[in-house]
PDB file of C-alpha atoms in Angstrom:
ATOM      1  CA  MET A   7      23.888 -36.514  24.641  1.00  0.00           C
ATOM      2  CA  ARG A   8      22.378 -34.047  22.478  1.00  0.00           C
ATOM      3  CA  LEU A   9      19.155 -32.433  23.963  1.00  0.00           C
ATOM      4  CA  ALA A  10      16.206 -31.237  22.042  1.00  0.00           C
ATOM      5  CA  SER A  11      15.960 -28.136  24.221  1.00  0.00           C
ATOM      6  CA  GLU A  12      14.577 -25.517  21.801  1.00  0.00           C
ATOM      7  CA  TRP A  13      10.992 -26.444  22.108  1.00  0.00           C
ATOM      8  CA  LYS A  14       8.515 -23.572  23.245  1.00  0.00           C
ATOM      9  CA  GLU A  15       5.333 -25.578  23.076  1.00  0.00           C
ATOM     10  CA  TYR A  16       6.621 -29.112  24.336  1.00  0.00           C
ATOM     11  CA  GLU A  17       7.892 -29.679  27.698  1.00  0.00           C
ATOM     12  CA  LEU A  18       9.104 -32.720  29.640  1.00  0.00           C
ATOM     13  CA  LEU A  19       7.831 -31.528  33.044  1.00  0.00           C
ATOM     14  CA  ASP A  20       8.876 -34.610  35.226  1.00  0.00           C
ATOM     15  CA  ALA A  21       9.863 -38.259  34.788  1.00  0.00           C
ATOM     16  CA  THR A  22       9.429 -41.102  37.337  1.00  0.00           C
ATOM     17  CA  ASP A  23       7.864 -44.500  37.923  1.00  0.00           C
ATOM     18  CA  GLY A  24       8.129 -45.560  34.387  1.00  0.00           C
ATOM     19  CA  ASN A  25       6.218 -42.430  33.099  1.00  0.00           C
ATOM     20  CA  ARG A  26       6.845 -39.168  31.493  1.00  0.00           C
ATOM     21  CA  LEU A  27       4.756 -36.127  32.522  1.00  0.00           C
ATOM     22  CA  GLU A  28       4.631 -33.972  29.304  1.00  0.00           C
ATOM     23  CA  ARG A  29       3.160 -30.695  28.244  1.00  0.00           C
ATOM     24  CA  TRP A  30       1.970 -30.604  24.653  1.00  0.00           C
ATOM     25  CA  GLY A  31       0.815 -27.044  24.165  1.00  0.00           C
ATOM     26  CA  ASN A  32      -1.886 -26.653  26.677  1.00  0.00           C
ATOM     27  CA  THR A  33      -2.550 -30.405  27.168  1.00  0.00           C
ATOM     28  CA  ILE A  34      -0.695 -32.429  29.747  1.00  0.00           C
ATOM     29  CA  LEU A  35      -0.117 -36.175  29.116  1.00  0.00           C
ATOM     30  CA  VAL A  36       1.418 -39.001  31.149  1.00  0.00           C
ATOM     31  CA  ARG A  37       2.875 -41.668  28.829  1.00  0.00           C
ATOM     32  CA  PRO A  38       4.923 -44.694  29.744  1.00  0.00           C
ATOM     33  CA  ASP A  39       8.703 -44.691  28.957  1.00  0.00           C
ATOM     34  CA  PRO A  40      10.732 -47.911  29.415  1.00  0.00           C
ATOM     35  CA  GLN A  41      13.935 -45.753  30.124  1.00  0.00           C
ATOM     36  CA  VAL A  42      12.371 -44.160  33.104  1.00  0.00           C
ATOM     37  CA  VAL A  43      13.409 -46.974  35.443  1.00  0.00           C
ATOM     38  CA  TRP A  44      13.914 -44.852  38.695  1.00  0.00           C
ATOM     39  CA  HIS A  45      11.372 -44.160  41.490  1.00  0.00           C
ATOM     40  CA  PHE A  46      11.967 -40.809  42.818  1.00  0.00           C
ATOM     41  CA  PRO A  47       9.209 -38.809  44.296  1.00  0.00           C
ATOM     42  CA  GLN A  48       7.155 -36.867  41.949  1.00  0.00           C
ATOM     43  CA  LYS A  49       8.752 -33.363  41.632  1.00  0.00           C
ATOM     44  CA  THR A  50       5.708 -31.243  40.639  1.00  0.00           C
ATOM     45  CA  PRO A  51       2.224 -31.091  41.171  1.00  0.00           C
ATOM     46  CA  MET A  52       1.228 -31.013  37.637  1.00  0.00           C
ATOM     47  CA  TRP A  53       0.958 -34.817  37.850  1.00  0.00           C
ATOM     48  CA  SER A  54      -2.492 -34.429  39.186  1.00  0.00           C
ATOM     49  CA  LYS A  55      -3.394 -31.910  36.493  1.00  0.00           C
ATOM     50  CA  ALA A  56      -2.781 -34.450  33.547  1.00  0.00           C
ATOM     51  CA  ASP A  57      -5.653 -34.280  30.859  1.00  0.00           C
ATOM     52  CA  ALA A  58      -4.956 -37.924  29.982  1.00  0.00           C
ATOM     53  CA  VAL A  59      -2.904 -40.976  31.062  1.00  0.00           C
ATOM     54  CA  TYR A  60      -1.868 -43.823  28.856  1.00  0.00           C
ATOM     55  CA  HIS A  61      -2.184 -47.299  30.315  1.00  0.00           C
ATOM     56  CA  ARG A  62      -0.383 -50.335  28.818  1.00  0.00           C
ATOM     57  CA  SER A  63      -2.296 -53.536  28.306  1.00  0.00           C
ATOM     58  CA  ALA A  64      -0.648 -56.784  29.352  1.00  0.00           C
ATOM     59  CA  ALA A  65      -1.906 -58.194  26.095  1.00  0.00           C
ATOM     60  CA  GLY A  66      -0.054 -55.348  24.005  1.00  0.00           C
ATOM     61  CA  GLY A  67      -0.990 -51.945  23.077  1.00  0.00           C
ATOM     62  CA  GLY A  68      -3.081 -50.144  25.649  1.00  0.00           C
ATOM     63  CA  GLN A  69      -5.547 -47.102  25.829  1.00  0.00           C
ATOM     64  CA  TRP A  70      -5.958 -43.512  27.147  1.00  0.00           C
ATOM     65  CA  GLU A  71      -7.572 -42.682  30.169  1.00  0.00           C
ATOM     66  CA  LYS A  72      -8.940 -39.228  29.651  1.00  0.00           C
ATOM     67  CA  LYS A  73      -9.064 -37.059  33.083  1.00  0.00           C
ATOM     68  CA  ARG A  74     -10.577 -34.021  31.540  1.00  0.00           C
ATOM     69  CA  ARG A  75     -12.250 -33.044  28.134  1.00  0.00           C
ATOM     70  CA  MET A  76      -9.438 -32.533  25.538  1.00  0.00           C
ATOM     71  CA  ALA A  77      -9.347 -32.217  21.896  1.00  0.00           C
ATOM     72  CA  ASP A  78      -8.796 -35.091  19.563  1.00  0.00           C
ATOM     73  CA  GLU A  79      -6.026 -33.173  17.813  1.00  0.00           C
ATOM     74  CA  TRP A  80      -4.345 -29.962  17.993  1.00  0.00           C
ATOM     75  CA  GLN A  81      -1.046 -28.179  16.551  1.00  0.00           C
ATOM     76  CA  LEU A  82       2.418 -27.646  17.807  1.00  0.00           C
ATOM     77  CA  HIS A  83       4.874 -25.142  16.419  1.00  0.00           C
ATOM     78  CA  TYR A  84       8.768 -25.849  16.310  1.00  0.00           C
ATOM     79  CA  GLY A  85      10.483 -22.887  14.524  1.00  0.00           C
ATOM     80  CA  ASP A  86       8.694 -22.486  11.272  1.00  0.00           C
ATOM     81  CA  LEU A  87       7.147 -25.803  11.345  1.00  0.00           C
ATOM     82  CA  THR A  88       3.514 -26.551  12.278  1.00  0.00           C
ATOM     83  CA  LEU A  89       2.816 -30.134  13.370  1.00  0.00           C
ATOM     84  CA  LYS A  90      -0.369 -31.967  14.167  1.00  0.00           C
ATOM     85  CA  VAL A  91      -0.537 -33.725  17.523  1.00  0.00           C
ATOM     86  CA  SER A  92      -3.211 -36.564  17.980  1.00  0.00           C
ATOM     87  CA  PRO A  93      -2.881 -39.184  20.773  1.00  0.00           C
ATOM     88  CA  THR A  94      -3.031 -42.711  19.117  1.00  0.00           C
ATOM     89  CA  GLY A  95      -3.683 -46.064  20.490  1.00  0.00           C
ATOM     90  CA  PHE A  96      -0.157 -46.929  20.682  1.00  0.00           C
ATOM     91  CA  LYS A  97       0.906 -43.950  23.248  1.00  0.00           C
ATOM     92  CA  HIS A  98       2.282 -41.884  20.505  1.00  0.00           C
ATOM     93  CA  THR A  99       1.019 -38.391  19.667  1.00  0.00           C
ATOM     94  CA  GLY A 100       2.526 -37.967  15.939  1.00  0.00           C
ATOM     95  CA  ILE A 101       5.608 -36.280  17.172  1.00  0.00           C
ATOM     96  CA  PHE A 102       8.946 -37.623  18.598  1.00  0.00           C
ATOM     97  CA  PRO A 103      10.104 -34.202  20.213  1.00  0.00           C
ATOM     98  CA  GLU A 104      13.614 -35.481  20.697  1.00  0.00           C
ATOM     99  CA  GLN A 105      14.217 -35.643  17.151  1.00  0.00           C
ATOM    100  CA  ALA A 106      13.975 -31.877  16.774  1.00  0.00           C
ATOM    101  CA  VAL A 107      17.660 -31.914  17.659  1.00  0.00           C
ATOM    102  CA  ASN A 108      18.310 -33.852  14.506  1.00  0.00           C
ATOM    103  CA  TRP A 109      15.777 -31.630  12.330  1.00  0.00           C
ATOM    104  CA  ASP A 110      17.913 -28.629  13.320  1.00  0.00           C
ATOM    105  CA  LEU A 111      21.158 -30.629  12.231  1.00  0.00           C
ATOM    106  CA  TYR A 112      19.848 -31.774   8.861  1.00  0.00           C
ATOM    107  CA  ARG A 113      18.620 -28.027   8.092  1.00  0.00           C
ATOM    108  CA  SER A 114      22.109 -26.711   9.023  1.00  0.00           C
ATOM    109  CA  LEU A 115      24.030 -28.962   6.879  1.00  0.00           C
ATOM    110  CA  ILE A 116      21.637 -28.476   3.943  1.00  0.00           C
ATOM    111  CA  GLN A 117      21.773 -24.733   4.156  1.00  0.00           C
ATOM    112  CA  LYS A 118      25.647 -24.780   4.549  1.00  0.00           C
ATOM    113  CA  ALA A 119      26.043 -27.088   1.668  1.00  0.00           C
ATOM    114  CA  GLY A 120      25.668 -24.247  -0.894  1.00  0.00           C
ATOM    115  CA  ARG A 121      24.325 -26.586  -3.582  1.00  0.00           C
ATOM    116  CA  PRO A 122      21.147 -28.463  -4.473  1.00  0.00           C
ATOM    117  CA  ILE A 123      20.419 -31.444  -2.085  1.00  0.00           C
ATOM    118  CA  LYS A 124      18.290 -34.416  -2.765  1.00  0.00           C
ATOM    119  CA  VAL A 125      17.267 -36.220   0.553  1.00  0.00           C
ATOM    120  CA  LEU A 126      15.753 -39.657   1.063  1.00  0.00           C
ATOM    121  CA  ASN A 127      13.801 -40.089   4.335  1.00  0.00           C
ATOM    122  CA  LEU A 128      13.074 -43.558   4.844  1.00  0.00           C
ATOM    123  CA  PHE A 129      10.506 -44.521   7.767  1.00  0.00           C
ATOM    124  CA  GLY A 130       9.579 -41.036   7.522  1.00  0.00           C
ATOM    125  CA  TYR A 131       6.488 -41.216   9.820  1.00  0.00           C
ATOM    126  CA  THR A 132       4.613 -37.806  10.167  1.00  0.00           C
ATOM    127  CA  GLY A 133       7.269 -35.837   8.393  1.00  0.00           C
ATOM    128  CA  GLY A 134       9.256 -33.705  11.065  1.00  0.00           C
ATOM    129  CA  ALA A 135      12.538 -34.565   9.223  1.00  0.00           C
ATOM    130  CA  SER A 136      11.300 -34.166   5.722  1.00  0.00           C
ATOM    131  CA  LEU A 137       9.869 -30.890   6.437  1.00  0.00           C
ATOM    132  CA  ALA A 138      12.927 -29.532   8.021  1.00  0.00           C
ATOM    133  CA  CYS A 139      14.865 -30.508   5.025  1.00  0.00           C
ATOM    134  CA  ALA A 140      12.314 -29.040   2.680  1.00  0.00           C
ATOM    135  CA  ALA A 141      12.219 -25.859   4.571  1.00  0.00           C
ATOM    136  CA  ALA A 142      16.074 -25.878   4.198  1.00  0.00           C
ATOM    137  CA  GLY A 143      15.702 -25.919   0.398  1.00  0.00           C
ATOM    138  CA  ALA A 144      16.165 -29.433  -0.198  1.00  0.00           C
ATOM    139  CA  SER A 145      14.119 -31.587  -2.578  1.00  0.00           C
ATOM    140  CA  VAL A 146      12.712 -34.517  -0.442  1.00  0.00           C
ATOM    141  CA  CYS A 147      11.605 -38.162  -1.014  1.00  0.00           C
ATOM    142  CA  HIS A 148       9.518 -39.181   1.973  1.00  0.00           C
ATOM    143  CA  VAL A 149       8.890 -43.013   2.309  1.00  0.00           C
ATOM    144  CA  ASP A 150       6.833 -44.760   5.051  1.00  0.00           C
ATOM    145  CA  ALA A 151       4.815 -48.147   4.766  1.00  0.00           C
ATOM    146  CA  SER A 152       1.804 -46.621   6.371  1.00  0.00           C
ATOM    147  CA  LYS A 153      -0.691 -44.870   4.261  1.00  0.00           C
ATOM    148  CA  GLY A 154      -1.969 -43.050   7.264  1.00  0.00           C
ATOM    149  CA  MET A 155       1.185 -41.716   8.392  1.00  0.00           C
ATOM    150  CA  VAL A 156       2.080 -40.436   4.839  1.00  0.00           C
ATOM    151  CA  ALA A 157      -1.218 -38.674   4.858  1.00  0.00           C
ATOM    152  CA  TRP A 158      -0.563 -37.134   8.271  1.00  0.00           C
ATOM    153  CA  ALA A 159       2.968 -35.948   7.025  1.00  0.00           C
ATOM    154  CA  ARG A 160       1.294 -34.382   3.967  1.00  0.00           C
ATOM    155  CA  GLU A 161      -1.083 -32.702   6.177  1.00  0.00           C
ATOM    156  CA  ASN A 162       1.874 -31.281   8.301  1.00  0.00           C
ATOM    157  CA  ALA A 163       3.505 -29.924   5.071  1.00  0.00           C
ATOM    158  CA  ALA A 164       0.246 -28.054   4.339  1.00  0.00           C
ATOM    159  CA  LEU A 165       0.121 -26.566   7.932  1.00  0.00           C
ATOM    160  CA  SER A 166       3.691 -25.649   7.466  1.00  0.00           C
ATOM    161  CA  GLY A 167       3.302 -23.881   4.237  1.00  0.00           C
ATOM    162  CA  LEU A 168       5.252 -26.420   2.429  1.00  0.00           C
ATOM    163  CA  ALA A 169       2.684 -28.195   0.410  1.00  0.00           C
ATOM    164  CA  ASP A 170       4.202 -26.629  -2.949  1.00  0.00           C
ATOM    165  CA  HIS A 171       7.833 -27.615  -1.892  1.00  0.00           C
ATOM    166  CA  PRO A 172       9.398 -30.569  -3.797  1.00  0.00           C
ATOM    167  CA  ILE A 173       8.501 -33.500  -1.622  1.00  0.00           C
ATOM    168  CA  ARG A 174       7.635 -36.800  -3.011  1.00  0.00           C
ATOM    169  CA  TRP A 175       5.205 -38.899  -0.719  1.00  0.00           C
ATOM    170  CA  ILE A 176       5.708 -42.559  -1.184  1.00  0.00           C
ATOM    171  CA  VAL A 177       3.682 -45.416   0.554  1.00  0.00           C
ATOM    172  CA  ASP A 178       6.068 -48.471   0.423  1.00  0.00           C
ATOM    173  CA  ASP A 179       8.141 -50.822   2.082  1.00  0.00           C
ATOM    174  CA  CYS A 180      11.510 -48.962   2.614  1.00  0.00           C
ATOM    175  CA  GLY A 181      13.808 -51.734   1.536  1.00  0.00           C
ATOM    176  CA  LYS A 182      11.864 -52.409  -1.681  1.00  0.00           C
ATOM    177  CA  PHE A 183      11.652 -48.941  -2.626  1.00  0.00           C
ATOM    178  CA  VAL A 184      15.631 -48.587  -2.151  1.00  0.00           C
ATOM    179  CA  ALA A 185      16.144 -51.682  -4.327  1.00  0.00           C
ATOM    180  CA  ARG A 186      13.773 -50.143  -7.140  1.00  0.00           C
ATOM    181  CA  GLU A 187      15.697 -46.955  -6.887  1.00  0.00           C
ATOM    182  CA  ALA A 188      18.966 -48.696  -7.283  1.00  0.00           C
ATOM    183  CA  ARG A 189      17.543 -50.357 -10.520  1.00  0.00           C
ATOM    184  CA  ARG A 190      16.447 -47.025 -11.820  1.00  0.00           C
ATOM    185  CA  GLY A 191      19.550 -45.438 -11.356  1.00  0.00           C
ATOM    186  CA  ASN A 192      18.142 -42.891  -8.829  1.00  0.00           C
ATOM    187  CA  THR A 193      20.598 -41.344  -6.347  1.00  0.00           C
ATOM    188  CA  TYR A 194      20.407 -38.945  -3.362  1.00  0.00           C
ATOM    189  CA  ASP A 195      22.741 -36.613  -1.523  1.00  0.00           C
ATOM    190  CA  ALA A 196      21.490 -37.401   1.927  1.00  0.00           C
ATOM    191  CA  ILE A 197      19.620 -40.257   3.470  1.00  0.00           C
ATOM    192  CA  ILE A 198      17.806 -40.298   6.532  1.00  0.00           C
ATOM    193  CA  MET A 199      16.784 -43.601   8.376  1.00  0.00           C
ATOM    194  CA  ASP A 200      14.602 -43.727  11.345  1.00  0.00           C
ATOM    195  CA  PRO A 201      13.588 -47.507  11.541  1.00  0.00           C
ATOM    196  CA  PRO A 202      11.365 -48.884  14.182  1.00  0.00           C
ATOM    197  CA  SER A 203      12.720 -51.617  16.269  1.00  0.00           C
ATOM    198  CA  TYR A 204      10.047 -54.002  14.935  1.00  0.00           C
ATOM    199  CA  GLY A 205       7.444 -53.340  12.513  1.00  0.00           C
ATOM    200  CA  ARG A 206       5.428 -54.481   9.393  1.00  0.00           C
ATOM    201  CA  GLY A 207       5.369 -53.375   5.740  1.00  0.00           C
ATOM    202  CA  PRO A 208       2.300 -52.617   3.840  1.00  0.00           C
ATOM    203  CA  SER A 209       1.842 -56.289   2.766  1.00  0.00           C
ATOM    204  CA  GLY A 210       2.766 -57.903   6.193  1.00  0.00           C
ATOM    205  CA  GLU A 211       6.613 -57.975   5.674  1.00  0.00           C
ATOM    206  CA  ILE A 212       8.192 -58.147   9.205  1.00  0.00           C
ATOM    207  CA  TRP A 213      10.929 -55.755  10.017  1.00  0.00           C
ATOM    208  CA  LYS A 214      13.280 -56.386  12.873  1.00  0.00           C
ATOM    209  CA  LEU A 215      16.130 -53.958  13.299  1.00  0.00           C
ATOM    210  CA  GLU A 216      18.779 -56.260  14.426  1.00  0.00           C
ATOM    211  CA  ASP A 217      18.142 -58.462  11.401  1.00  0.00           C
ATOM    212  CA  SER A 218      17.516 -55.914   8.650  1.00  0.00           C
ATOM    213  CA  ILE A 219      19.434 -52.911   9.246  1.00  0.00           C
ATOM    214  CA  TYR A 220      22.804 -53.977   7.658  1.00  0.00           C
ATOM    215  CA  GLU A 221      21.270 -55.010   4.439  1.00  0.00           C
ATOM    216  CA  LEU A 222      19.267 -51.833   4.382  1.00  0.00           C
ATOM    217  CA  MET A 223      22.265 -49.519   5.164  1.00  0.00           C
ATOM    218  CA  ASN A 224      24.311 -51.534   2.638  1.00  0.00           C
ATOM    219  CA  ALA A 225      21.521 -51.104  -0.156  1.00  0.00           C
ATOM    220  CA  CYS A 226      21.360 -47.263   0.804  1.00  0.00           C
ATOM    221  CA  CYS A 227      25.006 -46.685   0.185  1.00  0.00           C
ATOM    222  CA  GLY A 228      24.330 -47.971  -3.248  1.00  0.00           C
ATOM    223  CA  ILE A 229      22.150 -45.119  -4.040  1.00  0.00           C
ATOM    224  CA  LEU A 230      24.222 -42.309  -2.785  1.00  0.00           C
ATOM    225  CA  SER A 231      25.289 -39.635  -5.323  1.00  0.00           C
ATOM    226  CA  GLU A 232      28.936 -38.976  -6.175  1.00  0.00           C
ATOM    227  CA  THR A 233      29.177 -36.158  -3.811  1.00  0.00           C
ATOM    228  CA  PRO A 234      26.857 -37.003  -0.889  1.00  0.00           C
ATOM    229  CA  LEU A 235      26.303 -34.666   2.052  1.00  0.00           C
ATOM    230  CA  PHE A 236      25.242 -36.903   5.173  1.00  0.00           C
ATOM    231  CA  VAL A 237      23.853 -40.251   6.133  1.00  0.00           C
ATOM    232  CA  ALA A 238      21.839 -40.457   9.423  1.00  0.00           C
ATOM    233  CA  VAL A 239      20.538 -43.697  11.235  1.00  0.00           C
ATOM    234  CA  ASN A 240      18.351 -43.450  14.127  1.00  0.00           C
ATOM    235  CA  SER A 241      17.787 -46.196  16.710  1.00  0.00           C
ATOM    236  CA  TYR A 242      15.381 -46.834  19.507  1.00  0.00           C
ATOM    237  CA  THR A 243      16.526 -50.333  20.225  1.00  0.00           C
ATOM    238  CA  THR A 244      18.256 -50.611  23.658  1.00  0.00           C
ATOM    239  CA  GLY A 245      20.084 -53.583  22.788  1.00  0.00           C
ATOM    240  CA  LEU A 246      21.830 -52.177  19.904  1.00  0.00           C
ATOM    241  CA  SER A 247      24.453 -49.855  20.571  1.00  0.00           C
ATOM    242  CA  PRO A 248      24.775 -46.543  18.363  1.00  0.00           C
ATOM    243  CA  ALA A 249      28.417 -47.567  18.025  1.00  0.00           C
ATOM    244  CA  VAL A 250      27.310 -50.612  15.883  1.00  0.00           C
ATOM    245  CA  MET A 251      25.644 -48.259  13.500  1.00  0.00           C
ATOM    246  CA  GLU A 252      28.505 -45.975  13.361  1.00  0.00           C
ATOM    247  CA  TYR A 253      30.894 -49.008  12.632  1.00  0.00           C
ATOM    248  CA  MET A 254      28.843 -49.757   9.763  1.00  0.00           C
ATOM    249  CA  LEU A 255      28.647 -46.178   8.426  1.00  0.00           C
ATOM    250  CA  LYS A 256      32.382 -45.788   8.819  1.00  0.00           C
ATOM    251  CA  THR A 257      33.351 -49.044   7.061  1.00  0.00           C
ATOM    252  CA  GLU A 258      30.623 -48.504   4.212  1.00  0.00           C
ATOM    253  CA  LEU A 259      31.544 -44.859   3.493  1.00  0.00           C
ATOM    254  CA  CYS A 260      34.631 -43.408   4.700  1.00  0.00           C
ATOM    255  CA  GLY A 261      36.812 -45.511   2.400  1.00  0.00           C
ATOM    256  CA  ARG A 262      34.788 -44.451  -0.508  1.00  0.00           C
ATOM    257  CA  TYR A 263      33.944 -40.701   0.416  1.00  0.00           C
ATOM    258  CA  GLY A 264      36.263 -39.781   3.307  1.00  0.00           C
ATOM    259  CA  GLY A 265      34.207 -37.803   5.745  1.00  0.00           C
ATOM    260  CA  THR A 266      33.747 -38.267   9.424  1.00  0.00           C
ATOM    261  CA  THR A 267      31.346 -40.452  11.516  1.00  0.00           C
ATOM    262  CA  CYS A 268      29.965 -39.969  15.003  1.00  0.00           C
ATOM    263  CA  SER A 269      27.334 -41.422  17.002  1.00  0.00           C
ATOM    264  CA  ASP A 270      25.728 -40.181  20.291  1.00  0.00           C
ATOM    265  CA  GLU A 271      22.300 -40.466  22.366  1.00  0.00           C
ATOM    266  CA  ILE A 272      19.625 -37.776  21.919  1.00  0.00           C
ATOM    267  CA  GLY A 273      17.219 -37.068  24.675  1.00  0.00           C
ATOM    268  CA  LEU A 274      14.876 -34.497  26.358  1.00  0.00           C
ATOM    269  CA  PRO A 275      15.724 -32.114  29.256  1.00  0.00           C
ATOM    270  CA  VAL A 276      13.410 -32.651  32.519  1.00  0.00           C
ATOM    271  CA  THR A 277      12.321 -29.366  33.709  1.00  0.00           C
ATOM    272  CA  ALA A 278      11.578 -30.536  37.387  1.00  0.00           C
ATOM    273  CA  THR A 279      15.100 -32.039  37.976  1.00  0.00           C
ATOM    274  CA  GLY A 280      17.378 -30.653  35.429  1.00  0.00           C
ATOM    275  CA  GLY A 281      18.202 -33.950  34.366  1.00  0.00           C
ATOM    276  CA  ALA A 282      17.593 -35.666  30.862  1.00  0.00           C
ATOM    277  CA  VAL A 283      15.911 -38.723  29.659  1.00  0.00           C
ATOM    278  CA  PRO A 284      17.376 -40.470  26.688  1.00  0.00           C
ATOM    279  CA  ALA A 285      15.281 -41.129  23.836  1.00  0.00           C
ATOM    280  CA  GLY A 286      17.272 -43.164  21.286  1.00  0.00           C
ATOM    281  CA  ALA A 287      20.475 -42.577  19.541  1.00  0.00           C
ATOM    282  CA  THR A 288      21.820 -41.249  16.190  1.00  0.00           C
ATOM    283  CA  SER A 289      24.746 -42.316  14.060  1.00  0.00           C
ATOM    284  CA  LEU A 290      26.005 -39.997  11.434  1.00  0.00           C
ATOM    285  CA  TRP A 291      28.367 -39.946   8.350  1.00  0.00           C
ATOM    286  CA  ILE A 292      29.010 -36.271   7.212  1.00  0.00           C
ATOM    287  CA  GLU A 293      31.027 -35.295   4.466  1.00  0.00           C
ATOM    288  CA  ASN A 294      34.346 -33.271   5.027  1.00  0.00           C
ATOM    289  CA  ALA A 295      33.699 -29.671   5.191  1.00  0.00           C
TER     290      ALA A 295
END
């Protein structure tokens, strides 16, 4: 498992009884996590100091119970990136901290490439991966079906001093956008896919990972440049092995471009126990160095 262990302002303090205890800067939050199936005793008194606790609803969704006065939004820093944090009604905060380990990887690959790199980031959310790639010198196309998330990502770009970097901000259904890019003859040297397990497009289109990922991956392979650098696919679906994603990448790309593939879990270290909580998986195709 690759761990996102370089955060200074985020910390997974403890995890038990289906919940994470997390420090986001100076704010302590308790959020549910279906991977935390164990019932060990709480290892830190910080549980009682939480500023807010998220409670799931049996009808779906949930709400925050604020224990103390706290800001509606604040900022977190990761290296030279500045990101806005704001707890939402769906338990998320605007940052998936485990993805920082991938941001570092994308940045390293782009910097080592020694050539201009054009990146397509699908399901780009609030822009962490897009900003990491832009900061490394790549031109980026950031696509998400949510107008609000794209606006948030643009705000993060401004906070990070990247507003004038070559980033295209697109509000669109990712599959339809890729199909249009193919018709236009546009290509990319690197593609990042961070699809949800389930979601809806801007016109109500239903996305279900297991049913849609192969068609999307196949379409994305059709808009790669002649000398691609990498393709990355993230998955949060526990029923879909990362090896499945790797198999598709290997079959689609290695015969055409060579290169290598790998897949592994990503996660977060737990301060109180020294263990780690898994937080999804990433499958990668990378060009031969």
